[in-house]
Amino acid sequence: MATSKNPPFLNSVPELLILQCLKDRQMYGYELVQAIRSATHDHIVLAEGVVYPVLHMLEREGALSTERRTVNGRSRIYYALTDRGTARLADLASVWRRLTAAIAGVLGEPSHA
Amino acid sequence: MATSKNPPFLNSVPELLILQCLKDRQMYGYELVQAIRSATHDHIVLAEGVVYPVLHMLEREGALSTERRTVNGRSRIYYALTDRGTARLADLASVWRRLTAAIAGVLGEPSHA
DNA sequence: TTGCCATACCTTTCGCCGCTAGGTATACGA
DNA sequence: TCGTATACCTAGCGGCGAAAGGTATGGCAA
């Protein structure tokens, strides 16, 4: 009942992954691409064209705060979760778990519940 | 290595669910909508506007065979998996499991592996 | 010193997939 | 006879990710 509609279907997975990574520590865009790539053993490779727009959108909505730093003569923009971002992460993760559990059920897997 | 690219991101979940349902027994479109709805306890509700086009596409590609039957004065189109459809189901399910496992890893869940 | 690769940021364009919102027709119960 | 459930269908829109490109600096090798 509480769940009004299907979230347009399983979208915003990139957003979920990015938020989750930033929960552990602040990171910059280029770093996120590689972190996700290596964390998933190359199973998920987010192109930069996906990551940067998401970061900008999240910043616009107040889910992320930014800090410009120069390291080794290179300028980086570090992103960190705000309270709002933490809440958003919790929301997305919850929806994600609910949907995957539902699908696992159809696929005939126990889904460890 | 075998996995060339990200499948456009987590698309074709409706297709996966439909194929999986048809693996157990043949069903008709209207029935599929409700079967998925109830199997997922209303967490996933595929509109008919999603289901029918997928069925037509799968039939066009030889993944489903059809049989028209009249029950209680109502005309129904029953769909059944072909060999090709079974293979397609196996493919989609495998991709699905790989991706969800990867995401579960990022989310810090054991994902029962 | 020149050129290439890695780093680090960014945007525009395109295509697809699912969603919305309709539409048709029959059966059945109030 | 009128509404609701059954059962099928389609056209059009929108959003999100993918592809493809563009800028700039640093470092290394030829």
CSV table of C-alpha atoms in Angstrom, one decimal, chain B residues 3 5 9 13 21 27 50 54 58 71 73 83-84 92 98-101 103 110:
chain,number,residue,atom,x,y,z
B,3,THR,CA,30.4,-9.9,-20.8
B,5,LYS,CA,29.0,-4.3,-22.0
B,9,PHE,CA,21.0,-0.8,-17.7
B,13,VAL,CA,13.0,-6.9,-16.4
B,21,CYS,CA,6.1,-17.1,-15.6
B,27,MET,CA,-0.6,-18.2,-19.8
B,50,VAL,CA,3.9,-3.0,-21.0
B,54,VAL,CA,6.6,-7.5,-25.0
B,58,LEU,CA,8.9,-12.2,-28.2
B,71,VAL,CA,-13.0,-20.1,-22.5
B,73,GLY,CA,-17.2,-17.4,-24.3
B,83,ASP,CA,13.3,-23.6,-27.2
B,84,ARG,CA,14.5,-20.2,-28.2
B,92,LEU,CA,18.3,-12.8,-19.0
B,98,ARG,CA,25.3,-11.2,-12.1
B,99,LEU,CA,24.3,-7.6,-11.9
B,100,THR,CA,22.3,-7.9,-8.7
B,101,ALA,CA,25.2,-9.8,-7.1
B,103,ILE,CA,25.2,-4.3,-6.8
B,110,PRO,CA,26.8,-10.9,1.4
